[in-house]
Backbone atoms as SQL, in Angstrom:
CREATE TABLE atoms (id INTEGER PRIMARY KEY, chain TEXT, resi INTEGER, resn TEXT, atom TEXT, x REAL, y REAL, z REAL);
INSERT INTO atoms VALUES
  (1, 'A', 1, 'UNK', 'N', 10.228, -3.408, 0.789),
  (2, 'A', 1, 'UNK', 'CA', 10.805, -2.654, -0.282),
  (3, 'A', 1, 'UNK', 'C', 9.678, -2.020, -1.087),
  (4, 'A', 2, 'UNK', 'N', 10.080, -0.992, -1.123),
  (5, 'A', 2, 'UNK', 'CA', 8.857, -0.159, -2.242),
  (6, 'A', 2, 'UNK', 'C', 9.192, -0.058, -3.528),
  (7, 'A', 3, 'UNK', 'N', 8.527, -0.888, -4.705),
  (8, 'A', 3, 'UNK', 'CA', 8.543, -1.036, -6.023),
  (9, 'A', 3, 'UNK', 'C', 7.316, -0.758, -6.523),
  (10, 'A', 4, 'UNK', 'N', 7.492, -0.021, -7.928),
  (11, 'A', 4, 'UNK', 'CA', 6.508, 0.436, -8.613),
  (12, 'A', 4, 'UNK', 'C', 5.655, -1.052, -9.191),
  (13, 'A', 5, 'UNK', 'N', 3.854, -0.511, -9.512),
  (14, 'A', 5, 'UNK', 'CA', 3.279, -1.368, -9.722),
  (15, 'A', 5, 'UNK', 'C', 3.623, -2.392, -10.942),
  (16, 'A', 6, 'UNK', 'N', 4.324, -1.732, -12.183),
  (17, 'A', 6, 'UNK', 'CA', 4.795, -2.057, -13.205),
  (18, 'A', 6, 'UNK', 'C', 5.610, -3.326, -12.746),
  (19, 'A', 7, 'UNK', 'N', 6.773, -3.259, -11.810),
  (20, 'A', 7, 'UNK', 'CA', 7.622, -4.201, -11.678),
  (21, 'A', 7, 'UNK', 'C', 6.513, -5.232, -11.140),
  (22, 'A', 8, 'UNK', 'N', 6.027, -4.718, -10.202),
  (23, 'A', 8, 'UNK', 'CA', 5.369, -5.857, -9.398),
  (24, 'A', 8, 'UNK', 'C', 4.392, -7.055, -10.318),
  (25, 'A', 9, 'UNK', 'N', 3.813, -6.599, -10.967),
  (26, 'A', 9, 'UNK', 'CA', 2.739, -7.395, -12.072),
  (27, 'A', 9, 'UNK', 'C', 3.616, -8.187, -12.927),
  (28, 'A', 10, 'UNK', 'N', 5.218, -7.482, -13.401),
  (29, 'A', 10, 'UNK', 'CA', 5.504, -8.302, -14.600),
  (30, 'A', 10, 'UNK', 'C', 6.397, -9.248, -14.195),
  (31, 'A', 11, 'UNK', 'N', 6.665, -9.424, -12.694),
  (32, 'A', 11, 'UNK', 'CA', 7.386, -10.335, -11.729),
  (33, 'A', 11, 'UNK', 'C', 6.418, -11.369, -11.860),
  (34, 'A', 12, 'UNK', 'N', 5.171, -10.827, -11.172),
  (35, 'A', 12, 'UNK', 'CA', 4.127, -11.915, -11.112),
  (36, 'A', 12, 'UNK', 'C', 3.918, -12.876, -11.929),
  (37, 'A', 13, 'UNK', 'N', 3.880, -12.061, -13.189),
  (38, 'A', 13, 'UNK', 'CA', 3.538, -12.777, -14.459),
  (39, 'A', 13, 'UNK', 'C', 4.488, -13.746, -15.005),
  (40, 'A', 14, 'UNK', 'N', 5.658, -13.207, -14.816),
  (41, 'A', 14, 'UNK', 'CA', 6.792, -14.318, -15.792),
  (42, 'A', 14, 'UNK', 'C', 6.816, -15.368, -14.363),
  (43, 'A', 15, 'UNK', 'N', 6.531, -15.335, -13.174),
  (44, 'A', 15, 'UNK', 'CA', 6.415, -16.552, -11.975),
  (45, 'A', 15, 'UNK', 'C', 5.359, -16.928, -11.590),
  (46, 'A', 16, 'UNK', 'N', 4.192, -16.555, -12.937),
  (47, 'A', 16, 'UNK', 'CA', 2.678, -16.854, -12.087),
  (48, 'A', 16, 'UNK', 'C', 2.300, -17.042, -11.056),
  (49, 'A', 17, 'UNK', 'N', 1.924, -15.898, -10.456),
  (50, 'A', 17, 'UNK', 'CA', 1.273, -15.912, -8.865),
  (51, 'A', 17, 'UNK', 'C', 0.666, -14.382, -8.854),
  (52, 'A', 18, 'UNK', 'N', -0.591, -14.532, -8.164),
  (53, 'A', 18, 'UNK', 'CA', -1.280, -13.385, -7.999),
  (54, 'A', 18, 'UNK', 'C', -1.065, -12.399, -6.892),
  (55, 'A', 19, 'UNK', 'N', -1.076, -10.894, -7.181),
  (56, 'A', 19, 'UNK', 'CA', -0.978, -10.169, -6.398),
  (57, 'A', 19, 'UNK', 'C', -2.090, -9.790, -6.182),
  (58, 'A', 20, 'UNK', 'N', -2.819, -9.672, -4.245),
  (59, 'A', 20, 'UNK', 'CA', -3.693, -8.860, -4.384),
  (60, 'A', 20, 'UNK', 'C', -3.778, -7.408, -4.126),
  (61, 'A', 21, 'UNK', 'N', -4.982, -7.162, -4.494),
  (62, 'A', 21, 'UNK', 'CA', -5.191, -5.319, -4.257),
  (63, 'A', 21, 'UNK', 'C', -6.505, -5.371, -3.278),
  (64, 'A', 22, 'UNK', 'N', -5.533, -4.813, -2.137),
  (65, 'A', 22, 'UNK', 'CA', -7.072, -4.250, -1.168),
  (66, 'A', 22, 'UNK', 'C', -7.131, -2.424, -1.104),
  (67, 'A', 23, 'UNK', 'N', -8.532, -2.641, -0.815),
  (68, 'A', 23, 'UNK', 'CA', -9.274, -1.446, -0.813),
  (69, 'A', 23, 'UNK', 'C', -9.545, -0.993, 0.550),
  (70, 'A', 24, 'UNK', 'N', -8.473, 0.247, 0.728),
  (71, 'A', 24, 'UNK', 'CA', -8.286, 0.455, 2.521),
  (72, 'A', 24, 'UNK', 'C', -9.242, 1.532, 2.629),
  (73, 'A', 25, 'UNK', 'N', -10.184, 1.545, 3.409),
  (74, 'A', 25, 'UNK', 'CA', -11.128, 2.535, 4.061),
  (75, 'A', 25, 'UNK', 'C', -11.300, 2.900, 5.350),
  (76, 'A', 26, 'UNK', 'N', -9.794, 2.556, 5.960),
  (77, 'A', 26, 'UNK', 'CA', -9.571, 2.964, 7.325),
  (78, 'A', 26, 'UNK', 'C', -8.005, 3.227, 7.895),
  (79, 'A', 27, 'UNK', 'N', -7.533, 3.713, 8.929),
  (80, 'A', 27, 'UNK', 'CA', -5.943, 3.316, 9.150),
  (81, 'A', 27, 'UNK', 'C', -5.988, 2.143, 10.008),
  (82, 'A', 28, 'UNK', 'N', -7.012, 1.501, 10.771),
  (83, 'A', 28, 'UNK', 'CA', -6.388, 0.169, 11.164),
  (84, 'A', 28, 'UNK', 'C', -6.556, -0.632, 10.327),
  (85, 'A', 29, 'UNK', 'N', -7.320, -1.277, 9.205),
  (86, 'A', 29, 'UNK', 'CA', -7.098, -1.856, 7.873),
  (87, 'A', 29, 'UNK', 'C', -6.082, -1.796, 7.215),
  (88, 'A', 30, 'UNK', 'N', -5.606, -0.707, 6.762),
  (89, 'A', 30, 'UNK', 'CA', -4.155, -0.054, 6.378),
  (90, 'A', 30, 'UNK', 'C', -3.212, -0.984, 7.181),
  (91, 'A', 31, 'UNK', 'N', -2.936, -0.571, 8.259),
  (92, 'A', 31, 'UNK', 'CA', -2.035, -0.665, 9.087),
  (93, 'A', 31, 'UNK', 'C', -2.012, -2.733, 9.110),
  (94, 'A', 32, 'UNK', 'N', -2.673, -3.085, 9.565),
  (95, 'A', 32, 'UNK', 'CA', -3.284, -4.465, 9.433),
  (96, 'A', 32, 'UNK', 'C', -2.807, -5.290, 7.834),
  (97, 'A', 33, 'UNK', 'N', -3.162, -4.664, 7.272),
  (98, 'A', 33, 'UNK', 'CA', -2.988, -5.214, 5.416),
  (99, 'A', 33, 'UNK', 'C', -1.111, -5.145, 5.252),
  (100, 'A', 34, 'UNK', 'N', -0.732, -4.038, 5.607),
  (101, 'A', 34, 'UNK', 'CA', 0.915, -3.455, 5.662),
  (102, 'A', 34, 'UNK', 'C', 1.348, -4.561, 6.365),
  (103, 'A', 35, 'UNK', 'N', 0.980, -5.234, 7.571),
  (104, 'A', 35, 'UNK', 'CA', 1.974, -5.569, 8.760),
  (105, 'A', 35, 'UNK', 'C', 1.713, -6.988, 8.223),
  (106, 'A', 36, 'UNK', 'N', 0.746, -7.713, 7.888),
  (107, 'A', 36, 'UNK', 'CA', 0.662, -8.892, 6.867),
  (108, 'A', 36, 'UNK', 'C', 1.764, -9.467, 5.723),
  (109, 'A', 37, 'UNK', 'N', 1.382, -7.850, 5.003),
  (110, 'A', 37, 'UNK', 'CA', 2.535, -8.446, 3.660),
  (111, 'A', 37, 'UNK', 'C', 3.855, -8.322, 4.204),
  (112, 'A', 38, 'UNK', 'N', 4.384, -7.397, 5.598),
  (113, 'A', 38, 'UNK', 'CA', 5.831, -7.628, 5.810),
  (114, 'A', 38, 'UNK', 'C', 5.900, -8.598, 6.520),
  (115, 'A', 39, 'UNK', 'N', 5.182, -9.264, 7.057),
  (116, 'A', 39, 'UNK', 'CA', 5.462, -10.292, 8.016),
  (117, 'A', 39, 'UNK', 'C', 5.291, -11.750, 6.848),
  (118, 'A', 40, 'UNK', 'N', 4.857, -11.720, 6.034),
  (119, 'A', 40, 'UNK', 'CA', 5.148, -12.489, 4.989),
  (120, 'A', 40, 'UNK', 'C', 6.180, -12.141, 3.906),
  (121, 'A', 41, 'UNK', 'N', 5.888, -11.103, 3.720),
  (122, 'A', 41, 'UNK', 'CA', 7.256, -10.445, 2.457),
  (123, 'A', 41, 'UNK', 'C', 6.858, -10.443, 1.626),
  (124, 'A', 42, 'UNK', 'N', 5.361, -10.490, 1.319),
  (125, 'A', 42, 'UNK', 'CA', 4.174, -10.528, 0.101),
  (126, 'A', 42, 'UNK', 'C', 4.630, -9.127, -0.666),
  (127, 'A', 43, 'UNK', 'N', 4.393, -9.173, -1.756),
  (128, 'A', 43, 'UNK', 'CA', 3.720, -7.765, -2.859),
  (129, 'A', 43, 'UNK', 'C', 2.369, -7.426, -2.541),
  (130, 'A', 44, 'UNK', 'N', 1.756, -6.511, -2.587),
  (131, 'A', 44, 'UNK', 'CA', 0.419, -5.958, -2.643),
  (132, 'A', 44, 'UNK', 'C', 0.528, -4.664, -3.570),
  (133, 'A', 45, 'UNK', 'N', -0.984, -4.256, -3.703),
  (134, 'A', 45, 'UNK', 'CA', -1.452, -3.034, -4.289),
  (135, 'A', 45, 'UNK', 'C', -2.442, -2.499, -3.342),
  (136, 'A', 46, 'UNK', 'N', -2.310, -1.616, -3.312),
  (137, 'A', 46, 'UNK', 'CA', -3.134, -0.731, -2.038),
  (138, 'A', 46, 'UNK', 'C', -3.931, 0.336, -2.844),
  (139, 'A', 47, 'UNK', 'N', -5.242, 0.072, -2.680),
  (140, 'A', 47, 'UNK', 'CA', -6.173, 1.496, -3.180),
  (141, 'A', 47, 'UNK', 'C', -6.954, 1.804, -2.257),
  (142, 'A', 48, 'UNK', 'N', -7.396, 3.140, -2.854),
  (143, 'A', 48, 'UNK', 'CA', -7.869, 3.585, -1.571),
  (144, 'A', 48, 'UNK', 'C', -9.069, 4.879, -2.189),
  (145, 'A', 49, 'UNK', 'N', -10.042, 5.229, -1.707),
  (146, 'A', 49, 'UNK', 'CA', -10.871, 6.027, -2.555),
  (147, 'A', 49, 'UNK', 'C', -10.676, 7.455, -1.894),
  (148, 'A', 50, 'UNK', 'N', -10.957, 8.451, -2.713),
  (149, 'A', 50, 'UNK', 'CA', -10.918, 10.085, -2.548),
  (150, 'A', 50, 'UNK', 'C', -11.293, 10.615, -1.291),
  (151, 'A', 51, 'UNK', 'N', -12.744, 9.415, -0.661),
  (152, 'A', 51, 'UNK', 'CA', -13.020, 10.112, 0.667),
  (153, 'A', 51, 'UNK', 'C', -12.094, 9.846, 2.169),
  (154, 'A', 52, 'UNK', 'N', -11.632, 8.466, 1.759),
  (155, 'A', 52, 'UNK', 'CA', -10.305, 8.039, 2.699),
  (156, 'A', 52, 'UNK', 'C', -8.930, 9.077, 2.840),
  (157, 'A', 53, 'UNK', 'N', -8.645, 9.285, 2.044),
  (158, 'A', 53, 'UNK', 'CA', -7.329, 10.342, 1.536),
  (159, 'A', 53, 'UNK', 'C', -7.974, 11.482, 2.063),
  (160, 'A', 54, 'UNK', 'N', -9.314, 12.268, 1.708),
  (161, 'A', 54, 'UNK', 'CA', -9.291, 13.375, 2.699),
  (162, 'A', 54, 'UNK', 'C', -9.704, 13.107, 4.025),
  (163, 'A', 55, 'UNK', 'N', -9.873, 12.024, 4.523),
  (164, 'A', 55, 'UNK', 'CA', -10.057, 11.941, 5.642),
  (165, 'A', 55, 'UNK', 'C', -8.868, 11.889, 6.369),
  (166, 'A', 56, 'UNK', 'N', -7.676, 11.082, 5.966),
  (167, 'A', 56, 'UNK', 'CA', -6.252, 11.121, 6.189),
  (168, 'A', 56, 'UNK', 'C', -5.643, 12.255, 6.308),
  (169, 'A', 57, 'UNK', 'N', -6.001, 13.295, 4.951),
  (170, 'A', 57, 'UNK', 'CA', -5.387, 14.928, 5.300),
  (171, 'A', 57, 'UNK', 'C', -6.367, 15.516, 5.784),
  (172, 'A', 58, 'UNK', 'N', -7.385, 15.337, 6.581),
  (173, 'A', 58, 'UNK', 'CA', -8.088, 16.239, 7.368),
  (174, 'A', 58, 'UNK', 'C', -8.572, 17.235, 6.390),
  (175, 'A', 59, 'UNK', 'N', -9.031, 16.609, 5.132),
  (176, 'A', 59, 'UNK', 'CA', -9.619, 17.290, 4.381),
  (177, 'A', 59, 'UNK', 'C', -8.694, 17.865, 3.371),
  (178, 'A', 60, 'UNK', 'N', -7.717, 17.947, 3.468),
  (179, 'A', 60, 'UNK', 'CA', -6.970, 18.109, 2.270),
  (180, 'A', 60, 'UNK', 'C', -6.544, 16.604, 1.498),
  (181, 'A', 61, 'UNK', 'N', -7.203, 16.803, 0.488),
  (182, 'A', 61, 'UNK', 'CA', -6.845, 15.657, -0.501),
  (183, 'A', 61, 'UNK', 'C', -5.223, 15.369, -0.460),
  (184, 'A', 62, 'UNK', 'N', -4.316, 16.192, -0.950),
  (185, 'A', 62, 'UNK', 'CA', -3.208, 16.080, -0.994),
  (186, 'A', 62, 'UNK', 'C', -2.373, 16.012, 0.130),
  (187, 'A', 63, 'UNK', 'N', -2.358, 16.513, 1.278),
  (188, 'A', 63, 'UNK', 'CA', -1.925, 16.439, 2.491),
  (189, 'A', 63, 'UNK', 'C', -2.393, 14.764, 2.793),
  (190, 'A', 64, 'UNK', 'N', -3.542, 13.902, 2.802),
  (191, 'A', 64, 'UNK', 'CA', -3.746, 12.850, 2.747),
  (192, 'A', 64, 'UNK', 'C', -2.933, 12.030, 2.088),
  (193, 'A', 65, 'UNK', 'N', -3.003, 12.337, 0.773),
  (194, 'A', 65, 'UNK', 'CA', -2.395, 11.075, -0.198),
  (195, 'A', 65, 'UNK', 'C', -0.927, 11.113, 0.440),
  (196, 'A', 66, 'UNK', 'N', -0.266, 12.171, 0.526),
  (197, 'A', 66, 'UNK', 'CA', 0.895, 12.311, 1.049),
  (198, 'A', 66, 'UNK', 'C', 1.763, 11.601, 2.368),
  (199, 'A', 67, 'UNK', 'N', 0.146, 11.563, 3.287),
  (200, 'A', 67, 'UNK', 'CA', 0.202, 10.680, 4.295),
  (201, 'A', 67, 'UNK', 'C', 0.510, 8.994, 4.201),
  (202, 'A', 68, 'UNK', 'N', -0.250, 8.761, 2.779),
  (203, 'A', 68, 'UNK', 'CA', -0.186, 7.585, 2.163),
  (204, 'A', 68, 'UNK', 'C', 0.343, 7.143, 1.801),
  (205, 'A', 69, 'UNK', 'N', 1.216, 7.680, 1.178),
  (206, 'A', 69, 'UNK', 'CA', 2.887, 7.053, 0.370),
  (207, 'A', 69, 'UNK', 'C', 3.686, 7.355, 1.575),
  (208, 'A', 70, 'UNK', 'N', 3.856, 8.265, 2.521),
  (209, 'A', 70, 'UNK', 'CA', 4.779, 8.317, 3.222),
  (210, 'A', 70, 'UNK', 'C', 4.999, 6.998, 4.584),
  (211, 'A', 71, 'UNK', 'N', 3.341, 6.486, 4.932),
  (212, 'A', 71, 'UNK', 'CA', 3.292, 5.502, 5.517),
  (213, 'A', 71, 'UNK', 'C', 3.703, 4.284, 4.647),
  (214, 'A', 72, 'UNK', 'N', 3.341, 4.033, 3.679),
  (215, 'A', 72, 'UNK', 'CA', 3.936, 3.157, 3.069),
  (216, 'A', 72, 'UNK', 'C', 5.237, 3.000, 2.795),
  (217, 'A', 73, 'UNK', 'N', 6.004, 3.884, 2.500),
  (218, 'A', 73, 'UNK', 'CA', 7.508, 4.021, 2.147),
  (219, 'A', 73, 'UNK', 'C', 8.542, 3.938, 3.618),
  (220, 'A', 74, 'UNK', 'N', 7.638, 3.958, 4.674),
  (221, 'A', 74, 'UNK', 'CA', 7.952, 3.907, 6.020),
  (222, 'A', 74, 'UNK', 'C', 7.764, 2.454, 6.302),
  (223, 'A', 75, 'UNK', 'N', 6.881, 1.824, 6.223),
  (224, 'A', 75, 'UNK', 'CA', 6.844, 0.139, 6.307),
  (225, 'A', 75, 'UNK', 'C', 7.934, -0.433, 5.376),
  (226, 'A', 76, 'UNK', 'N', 7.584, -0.464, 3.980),
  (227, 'A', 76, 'UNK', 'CA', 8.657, -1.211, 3.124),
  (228, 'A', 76, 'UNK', 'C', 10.007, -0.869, 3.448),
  (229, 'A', 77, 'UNK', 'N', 10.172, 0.547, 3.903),
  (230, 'A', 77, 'UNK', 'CA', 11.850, 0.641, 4.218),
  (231, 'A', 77, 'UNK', 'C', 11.851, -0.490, 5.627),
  (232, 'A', 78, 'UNK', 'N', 10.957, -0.448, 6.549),
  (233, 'A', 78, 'UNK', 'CA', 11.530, -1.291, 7.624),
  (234, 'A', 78, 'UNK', 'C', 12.474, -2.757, 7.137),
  (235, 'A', 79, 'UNK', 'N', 11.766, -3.374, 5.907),
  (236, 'A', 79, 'UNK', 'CA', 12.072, -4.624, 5.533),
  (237, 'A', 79, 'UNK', 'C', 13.206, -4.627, 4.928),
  (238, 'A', 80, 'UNK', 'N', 13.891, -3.643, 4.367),
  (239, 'A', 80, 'UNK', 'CA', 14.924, -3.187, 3.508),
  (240, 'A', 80, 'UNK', 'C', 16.072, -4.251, 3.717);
């Protein structure tokens, strides 16, 4: 399920337990980190730096990031 970071932290907080945030600098990392938290049903935060994203859009920054939420919103729906 795809929920904004807001929900996710203040879940955490009122049930104390930590969410982590990895720092993806590849698509098999990505892909690897994704197939983890659904196969557990974990929360995560996913970042990712400016040169990853244009590497994803082949140099377009935005065509990248785009790639990024859309893969993601493509995993969490699987779990739906």
């Amino acid at each position: 399920m795809y929920v904004n970071t807001k929900d996710i932290l203040e879940k955490a907080s009122k049930e104390y337990y930590a969410v982590p945030a990895f720092n993806i600098n590849n698509m098999e990392f990505f892909h690897a980190i994704l197939e983890g938290a659904l196969e557990k049903r974990a929360p995560l935060i996913i970042e990712t730096s400016e040169g990853a994203i244009k590497y994803a859009g082949n140099g377009d920054i935005f065509k990248g990031a785009r790639y990024f939420v859309e893969l993601v919103r493509l995993f969490a729906d699987s779990v739906d």
